[in-house]
Short mmCIF file of C-alpha atoms in Angstrom, two decimals:
data_model
loop_
_atom_site.label_atom_id
_atom_site.label_comp_id
_atom_site.label_asym_id
_atom_site.label_seq_id
_atom_site.Cartn_x
_atom_site.Cartn_y
_atom_site.Cartn_z
CA PHE A 76 11.82 108.61 -1.73
CA PRO A 77 14.73 108.94 0.74
CA GLN A 78 15.67 112.18 -1.04
CA ILE A 79 12.13 113.51 -0.57
CA ILE A 80 12.24 112.69 3.13
CA ALA A 81 15.64 114.33 3.51
CA ALA A 82 14.54 117.45 1.65
CA LEU A 83 11.16 117.96 3.33
CA ALA A 84 11.12 116.29 6.72
CA LYS A 85 14.45 117.74 7.88
CA GLY A 86 13.09 121.20 7.31
CA PHE A 87 11.28 120.88 10.64
CA PRO A 88 13.70 121.19 13.58
CA GLY A 89 13.70 118.38 16.12
CA PRO A 90 15.52 117.62 19.36
CA SER A 91 18.81 117.70 17.44
CA ASP A 92 20.07 118.75 14.02
CA SER A 93 20.27 115.12 12.86
CA GLN A 94 16.81 114.15 14.11
CA PRO A 95 13.92 115.82 12.30
CA ASN A 96 10.66 116.55 14.05
CA SER A 97 7.87 114.03 13.48
CA ASN A 98 5.66 116.91 12.31
CA GLY A 99 7.78 117.01 9.17
CA TYR A 100 6.73 113.49 8.28
CA LEU A 101 3.11 114.26 9.12
CA ILE A 102 2.96 117.31 6.85
CA MET A 103 4.85 115.50 4.08
CA PHE A 104 2.42 112.58 4.01
CA ILE A 105 -0.60 114.90 4.17
CA VAL A 106 0.73 116.59 1.03
CA ILE A 107 1.34 113.20 -0.61
CA GLY A 108 -2.18 112.10 0.36
CA VAL A 109 -3.76 115.20 -1.20
CA VAL A 110 -1.75 114.81 -4.42
CA THR A 111 -2.65 111.11 -4.58
CA PHE A 112 -6.33 111.90 -4.04
CA ILE A 113 -6.28 114.39 -6.92
CA GLY A 114 -4.51 111.79 -9.06
CA CYS A 115 -7.16 109.19 -8.24
CA LEU A 116 -9.93 111.59 -9.25
CA ALA A 117 -8.15 112.38 -12.52
CA GLN A 118 -7.69 108.67 -13.22
CA TYR A 119 -11.36 108.02 -12.48
CA TYR A 120 -12.68 110.72 -14.80
CA PHE A 121 -10.24 110.11 -17.66
CA THR A 122 -10.17 106.29 -17.75
CA ARG A 123 -11.97 104.49 -20.54
CA GLU A 124 -13.14 101.29 -18.92
CA ARG A 125 -12.20 98.04 -20.60
CA VAL A 126 -15.62 96.68 -21.58
CA THR A 127 -17.00 94.56 -24.42
CA GLU A 128 -20.43 93.74 -25.73
CA GLU A 129 -20.48 90.90 -23.16
CA SER A 130 -21.52 93.51 -20.61
CA MET A 131 -23.19 96.04 -22.90
CA ILE A 132 -24.27 95.81 -26.54
CA LYS A 133 -24.29 99.32 -27.87
CA ALA A 134 -24.88 100.89 -31.27
CA VAL A 135 -22.98 104.03 -32.18
CA THR A 136 -26.08 105.95 -33.25
CA PRO A 137 -27.37 108.18 -30.40
CA GLU A 138 -30.98 106.98 -30.74
CA ALA A 139 -30.08 103.30 -30.30
CA GLU A 140 -31.02 101.53 -27.08
CA GLU A 141 -28.45 99.90 -24.84
CA VAL A 142 -29.08 96.25 -24.03
CA LYS A 143 -27.49 95.44 -20.68
CA VAL A 144 -26.59 91.88 -19.80
CA LYS A 145 -26.02 90.64 -16.27
CA GLY A 146 -22.36 89.82 -15.73
CA PRO A 147 -21.00 86.46 -14.54
CA SER A 148 -21.11 85.68 -10.83
CA LEU A 149 -18.03 85.86 -8.62
CA LYS A 150 -18.04 82.06 -8.27
CA LYS A 151 -18.14 81.63 -12.03
CA GLN A 152 -15.27 84.08 -12.52
CA ALA A 153 -13.20 82.42 -9.80
CA LYS A 154 -13.65 78.98 -11.33
CA ALA A 155 -12.62 80.26 -14.76
CA ILE A 156 -9.55 82.02 -13.35
CA PHE A 157 -8.25 79.22 -11.13
CA THR A 158 -8.61 76.68 -13.92
CA ASP A 159 -6.77 78.82 -16.48
CA LYS A 160 -3.08 77.91 -16.45
CA PHE A 161 -1.96 81.09 -18.20
CA PHE A 162 -3.60 83.39 -15.67
CA MET A 163 -2.28 81.36 -12.74
CA VAL A 164 1.24 81.48 -14.18
CA THR A 165 0.94 85.25 -14.56
CA ILE A 166 -0.42 85.85 -11.05
CA ILE A 167 2.28 83.62 -9.46
CA PHE A 168 4.89 85.53 -11.46
CA TYR A 169 3.48 88.83 -10.22
CA LEU A 170 3.35 87.62 -6.61
CA LEU A 171 7.06 86.71 -6.70
CA TYR A 172 7.96 89.94 -8.47
CA GLN A 173 5.95 92.30 -6.27
CA LEU A 174 6.70 90.69 -2.91
CA SER A 175 10.46 90.42 -3.51
CA GLY A 176 10.61 94.00 -4.78
CA SER A 177 8.79 95.23 -1.68
CA ILE A 178 11.21 93.30 0.57
CA LYS A 179 14.12 94.94 -1.25
CA ASN A 180 12.65 98.41 -0.80
CA ALA A 181 11.90 97.80 2.89
CA SER A 182 15.47 96.54 3.46
CA MET A 183 17.31 99.34 1.68
CA LYS A 184 17.90 101.52 4.75
CA PRO A 185 18.94 98.65 7.08
CA PHE A 186 21.34 97.46 4.36
CA THR A 187 23.03 100.82 3.86
CA ASP A 188 23.16 101.39 7.63
CA ALA A 189 24.79 98.01 8.20
CA ILE A 190 27.30 98.09 5.33
CA TYR A 191 28.09 101.76 4.61
CA ALA A 192 27.33 103.76 7.78
CA ALA A 193 30.93 103.46 8.98
CA THR A 194 32.48 104.20 5.57
CA GLU A 195 33.50 107.53 4.10
CA LEU A 196 30.55 107.40 1.71
CA GLY A 197 28.00 107.18 4.54
CA ALA A 198 24.66 105.39 4.72
CA ALA A 199 22.57 108.36 3.56
CA ASN A 200 24.67 108.99 0.45
CA ALA A 201 24.77 105.28 -0.35
CA MET A 202 20.99 105.03 -0.13
CA SER A 203 20.50 108.10 -2.33
CA ILE A 204 22.91 106.87 -5.01
CA LEU A 205 21.41 103.38 -5.03
CA GLY A 206 17.96 104.93 -5.38
CA ILE A 207 19.11 106.91 -8.41
CA VAL A 208 20.99 104.07 -10.15
CA GLY A 209 17.91 101.93 -9.66
CA ALA A 210 15.44 104.52 -10.96
CA VAL A 211 17.32 105.74 -14.05
CA PRO A 212 17.46 102.36 -15.88
CA MET A 213 13.74 101.89 -15.23
CA ALA A 214 13.01 105.31 -16.71
CA VAL A 215 15.20 104.69 -19.76
CA ALA A 216 13.70 101.24 -20.35
CA ILE A 217 10.22 102.67 -20.95
CA VAL A 218 11.41 103.78 -24.40
CA PHE A 219 12.30 100.34 -25.74
CA VAL A 220 10.32 97.79 -23.67
CA ALA A 221 7.07 98.09 -25.65
CA PRO A 222 8.73 97.97 -29.12
CA LEU A 223 10.75 94.91 -28.10
CA CYS A 224 7.64 93.18 -26.76
CA ASN A 225 5.76 93.97 -29.96
CA LYS A 226 8.56 92.45 -32.02
CA PHE A 227 9.62 89.44 -29.97
CA GLY A 228 6.67 88.89 -27.62
CA LYS A 229 6.22 89.61 -23.92
CA ARG A 230 7.38 86.18 -22.75
CA ILE A 231 10.83 86.38 -24.36
CA VAL A 232 11.48 90.00 -23.39
CA VAL A 233 10.33 89.54 -19.79
CA PHE A 234 12.38 86.33 -19.51
CA ALA A 235 15.48 88.13 -20.81
CA GLY A 236 14.86 90.94 -18.32
CA MET A 237 14.56 88.54 -15.40
CA ALA A 238 17.76 86.77 -16.49
CA LEU A 239 19.57 90.12 -16.62
CA GLY A 240 18.16 90.91 -13.19
CA VAL A 241 19.61 87.67 -11.81
CA VAL A 242 23.04 88.54 -13.26
CA GLY A 243 22.86 91.99 -11.68
CA GLY A 244 21.73 90.51 -8.36
CA VAL A 245 24.62 88.04 -8.30
CA ILE A 246 27.12 90.84 -8.97
CA ALA A 247 25.60 93.00 -6.22
CA GLY A 248 25.32 90.08 -3.79
CA ILE A 249 28.91 88.90 -4.16
CA TRP A 250 30.54 92.35 -4.07
CA TYR A 251 28.04 94.09 -1.78
CA ASP A 252 30.84 95.83 0.13
CA ASN A 253 32.34 97.29 -3.06
CA PHE A 254 30.06 100.21 -3.78
CA ILE A 255 30.88 100.55 -7.49
CA ALA A 256 30.22 96.84 -8.13
CA LEU A 257 27.09 97.08 -5.95
CA ALA A 258 25.77 100.06 -7.93
CA VAL A 259 26.42 98.31 -11.27
CA GLY A 260 24.65 95.18 -10.02
CA VAL A 261 21.66 97.15 -8.72
CA ALA A 262 21.42 99.08 -12.01
CA LEU A 263 21.42 95.84 -14.02
CA LYS A 264 18.86 94.29 -11.70
CA CYS A 265 16.52 97.27 -11.99
CA LEU A 266 16.97 97.40 -15.77
CA GLY A 267 16.08 93.71 -15.95
CA SER A 268 12.96 94.26 -13.87
CA ALA A 269 11.63 96.93 -16.25
CA PRO A 270 9.89 94.63 -18.80
CA ALA A 271 7.98 92.86 -16.03
CA GLY A 272 7.08 96.14 -14.35
CA TYR A 273 5.76 97.72 -17.54
CA MET A 274 4.17 94.62 -19.10
CA ILE A 275 2.47 92.88 -16.16
CA LEU A 276 -0.92 94.53 -16.77
CA ALA A 277 -0.68 93.76 -20.48
CA MET A 278 0.09 90.12 -19.62
CA ILE A 279 -2.96 89.97 -17.36
CA ALA A 280 -5.08 91.60 -20.08
CA ASP A 281 -3.96 88.92 -22.56
CA CYS A 282 -5.06 86.24 -20.10
CA LEU A 283 -8.43 87.92 -19.56
CA ASP A 284 -8.96 88.11 -23.33
CA HIS A 285 -8.09 84.43 -23.65
CA MET A 286 -10.56 83.50 -20.91
CA GLU A 287 -13.28 85.56 -22.61
CA ALA A 288 -12.66 83.73 -25.89
CA LYS A 289 -12.67 80.37 -24.12
CA ASN A 290 -15.56 80.86 -21.68
CA GLY A 291 -17.74 83.48 -23.32
CA PHE A 292 -17.50 85.98 -20.45
CA ARG A 293 -14.89 88.27 -18.93
CA CYS A 294 -13.28 87.85 -15.52
CA ASP A 295 -11.92 91.39 -15.13
CA GLY A 296 -13.62 91.92 -11.76
CA PHE A 297 -12.18 88.97 -9.89
CA GLY A 298 -8.93 88.92 -11.86
CA MET A 299 -8.06 92.54 -11.10
CA SER A 300 -9.12 92.02 -7.48
CA LEU A 301 -6.39 89.38 -7.17
CA TYR A 302 -3.90 91.77 -8.74
CA SER A 303 -4.89 94.58 -6.37
CA ALA A 304 -4.79 92.26 -3.33
CA ILE A 305 -1.20 91.29 -4.12
CA LEU A 306 -0.25 94.92 -4.75
CA ILE A 307 -1.71 96.09 -1.44
CA ALA A 308 -0.73 93.14 0.77
CA ALA A 309 2.86 92.90 -0.51
CA VAL A 310 4.09 96.04 1.27
CA PRO A 311 3.13 95.24 4.90
CA LEU A 312 4.04 91.58 4.42
CA ALA A 313 7.40 92.55 2.95
CA THR A 314 8.04 94.96 5.81
CA GLY A 315 7.60 92.13 8.31
CA ILE A 316 9.77 89.70 6.34
CA GLY A 317 12.44 92.32 5.74
CA SER A 318 12.55 93.29 9.42
CA GLY A 319 12.86 89.67 10.44
CA VAL A 320 15.68 88.89 8.01
CA THR A 321 17.65 92.07 8.69
CA SER A 322 17.48 91.43 12.44
CA ILE A 323 19.61 88.30 11.99
CA GLY A 324 22.74 90.36 11.54
CA THR A 325 24.80 92.31 9.02
CA TYR A 326 24.60 89.70 6.29
CA GLY A 327 20.87 89.37 6.94
CA SER A 328 20.47 92.85 5.47
CA VAL A 329 22.41 91.71 2.38
CA VAL A 330 20.09 88.73 2.00
CA ALA A 331 16.98 90.90 2.41
CA TYR A 332 18.15 93.70 0.11
CA ILE A 333 19.80 91.64 -2.65
CA TRP A 334 19.50 87.86 -2.49
CA ILE A 335 15.75 87.44 -1.88
CA GLU A 336 14.84 89.47 -4.95
CA THR A 337 17.59 87.81 -7.00
CA GLY A 338 16.24 84.37 -6.13
CA ALA A 339 12.70 85.51 -6.87
CA TYR A 340 13.81 86.79 -10.28
CA ALA A 341 15.28 83.37 -11.07
CA LEU A 342 11.93 81.77 -10.20
CA CYS A 343 10.14 84.45 -12.23
CA ALA A 344 12.32 83.67 -15.25
CA ILE A 345 11.33 80.00 -15.02
CA THR A 346 7.65 80.84 -14.41
CA VAL A 347 7.30 83.23 -17.35
CA LEU A 348 8.45 80.51 -19.75
CA PHE A 349 5.00 78.96 -19.23
CA PHE A 350 3.26 82.19 -20.30
CA GLY A 351 2.14 80.81 -23.65
CA VAL A 352 -1.09 82.74 -24.08
CA GLU A 353 0.36 84.99 -26.81
CA LYS A 354 0.15 82.28 -29.45
CA HIS A 355 -3.63 82.15 -28.89
CA LEU A 356 -4.30 85.91 -29.11
CA SER A 357 -5.07 86.06 -32.83
CA ALA A 358 -7.60 83.21 -32.61
CA ASP A 359 -8.97 84.70 -29.36
CA ARG A 360 -9.65 88.02 -31.07
CA GLU A 361 -11.49 86.32 -33.92
CA ALA A 362 -13.61 84.29 -31.49
CA ILE A 363 -14.47 87.36 -29.38
CA LEU A 364 -15.44 89.45 -32.42
CA ALA A 365 -17.54 86.61 -33.84
CA ARG A 366 -19.41 86.28 -30.53
CA GLN A 367 -19.91 90.05 -30.26
CA LYS A 368 -21.23 90.16 -33.83
CA ALA A 369 -23.67 87.32 -33.15
CA GLU A 370 -24.90 89.01 -29.93
CA ALA A 371 -25.36 92.32 -31.72
CA GLU A 372 -27.32 90.71 -34.55
CA ALA A 373 -29.45 88.76 -32.07
CA ALA A 374 -30.29 92.04 -30.34
CA GLY A 375 -31.17 93.66 -33.68
CA ILE A 376 -28.24 96.06 -33.56
CA GLU A 377 -26.05 96.88 -36.55
CA TRP A 378 -22.59 95.36 -36.14
CA ILE A 379 -19.69 97.75 -36.58
CA GLU A 380 -16.04 96.71 -36.47
CA PRO A 381 -14.30 97.83 -33.22
CA GLU A 382 -11.83 100.10 -35.04
CA GLU A 383 -14.61 101.83 -36.95
CA ARG A 384 -16.77 102.05 -33.82
CA LEU A 385 -13.90 103.65 -31.93
CA ARG A 386 -13.37 106.17 -34.74
CA LEU A 387 -17.06 107.11 -34.74
CA GLU A 388 -17.10 107.40 -30.95
CA GLU A 389 -14.04 109.67 -31.05
CA GLU A 390 -15.69 111.84 -33.70
CA GLU A 391 -18.81 112.07 -31.54
CA ASN A 392 -16.73 112.97 -28.48
CA ASP A 393 -14.92 115.66 -30.46
CA ARG A 394 -18.26 117.07 -31.63
CA LEU A 395 -19.62 117.19 -28.08
CA ALA A 396 -16.42 118.80 -26.81
CA GLU A 397 -16.62 121.45 -29.52
CA GLU A 398 -20.25 122.20 -28.64
CA ALA A 399 -19.32 122.52 -24.96
CA ARG A 400 -16.45 124.88 -25.85
CA LYS A 401 -18.73 127.12 -27.90
CA ALA A 402 -21.37 127.18 -25.16
CA GLU A 403 -18.74 128.11 -22.59
CA LEU A 404 -17.36 130.85 -24.84
CA LYS A 405 -20.84 132.29 -25.40
CA ALA A 406 -21.49 132.36 -21.66
CA ARG A 407 -18.16 134.10 -21.02
CA CYS A 408 -18.81 136.67 -23.77
CA GLU A 409 -22.28 137.45 -22.40
CA LYS A 410 -20.86 137.84 -18.89
CA LYS A 411 -18.02 140.16 -19.97
CA GLY A 412 -19.87 142.01 -22.73
CA LEU A 413 -17.67 140.68 -25.52
CA SER A 414 -18.56 139.81 -29.10
CA TYR A 415 -18.91 136.07 -29.51
CA GLU A 416 -18.19 136.26 -33.25
CA GLU A 417 -14.94 138.18 -32.70
CA GLU A 418 -13.73 135.87 -29.92
CA GLU A 419 -14.60 132.79 -32.00
CA ALA A 420 -12.72 134.27 -34.96
CA LYS A 421 -9.66 134.82 -32.75
CA TYR A 422 -9.84 131.23 -31.55
CA GLN A 423 -10.14 129.86 -35.08
CA ALA A 424 -7.21 132.05 -36.20
CA LYS A 425 -5.01 130.63 -33.44
CA LEU A 426 -6.17 127.13 -34.35
CA GLU A 427 -5.21 127.76 -37.98
CA GLU A 428 -1.78 129.05 -36.93
CA LYS A 429 -1.16 125.90 -34.91
CA ARG A 430 -2.30 123.75 -37.85
CA LYS A 431 0.05 125.53 -40.25
CA ALA A 432 2.93 125.29 -37.76
CA ALA A 433 2.31 121.56 -37.37
CA GLU A 434 2.21 121.08 -41.14
CA ALA A 435 5.42 123.09 -41.57
CA LYS A 436 7.14 121.01 -38.91
CA LYS A 437 5.95 117.81 -40.56
CA GLN A 438 7.11 119.02 -43.98
CA ALA A 439 10.53 120.00 -42.58
CA ALA A 440 10.93 116.59 -41.01
CA GLU A 441 9.97 114.92 -44.30
CA GLU A 442 12.48 117.05 -46.23
CA LYS A 443 15.17 116.21 -43.69
CA ARG A 444 14.39 112.51 -44.07
CA ARG A 445 14.56 112.74 -47.87
CA ALA A 446 17.87 114.62 -47.72
CA ALA A 447 19.29 111.94 -45.46
CA GLU A 448 18.15 109.22 -47.87
CA GLU A 449 19.72 111.09 -50.81
CA ARG A 450 23.03 111.42 -48.97
CA LYS A 451 22.92 107.72 -48.13
CA ASN A 452 22.16 106.77 -51.77
CA LYS A 453 25.03 108.93 -53.06
CA LYS A 454 27.38 107.39 -50.53
CA ASP A 455 26.32 103.88 -51.61
#
């Protein structure tokens, strides 16, 4: 984000060359607000809500009736959540993780100003480089975090990440005035934070599934409200804490930028060891499906396995999308005086070309794989 500010806000002249006009910030955040608004709309229209037959028993056939059931009260959800040790462990973990990360972000500029403003590198360059070395490991980690969690479990992978983050924080905290050591430490700390950052919602979802299996109802409403409250409140709270700590002096900025998050990661590593809900997930799934099946049968609705129901729903969605496409094409042809049959034939021809290209690509990849296996077998 500092790079965005430098690139956009400084394009508006201020009282001096080094001080951008406040209008630059205003315009920049208006643009960000518009983009965010569009993103929110897209998320709203393209999100498949996480629901089960607890809130709506539904048959796949179009003529079937939907039987709606009143959801659990807020008090009932709250009681279930606050008495579930796995959810409480997860939400405490997230509170430590989110608040400490927000304090670090809020303290980045005071830290670079205090430690590197008088150096040849400069505070602005230091902040930009630290932003990059922190972002790149997070981006790279997205490739392997999910596969590792699928193989070893979320608890172990997130614990290992937090431990790595502590190691990186210690390196950065001890040698904070050596920029190379600082950058290495920050990179390790950000890499270690990746499993928690990518898996926190999946961890919460596991807890919600477990509570549904245990209590017979879902607590998504109140549970996600707690998550959102922490997400929203962490930033202003962290800004106040960061400002207070950095005002102590030069080393206060080091504490705010490095040591608070490092200490929080150590606590997170200990906390996540109590995230034992994964061992219950298989039994939870069986219990949930059994309850859904019983509810469907009680309502006189044919029970269909979730995987099969999803496949049928996707087929129905594809059929409706195809009908909408044809109707749109007919309307466009009538408006422009074109032949619907000819335009449809062109579309189908392009579709066939794409299908053949995809098949050829798949076949080439398969032949390449076989050739590699043959070379390996000959070598052996």
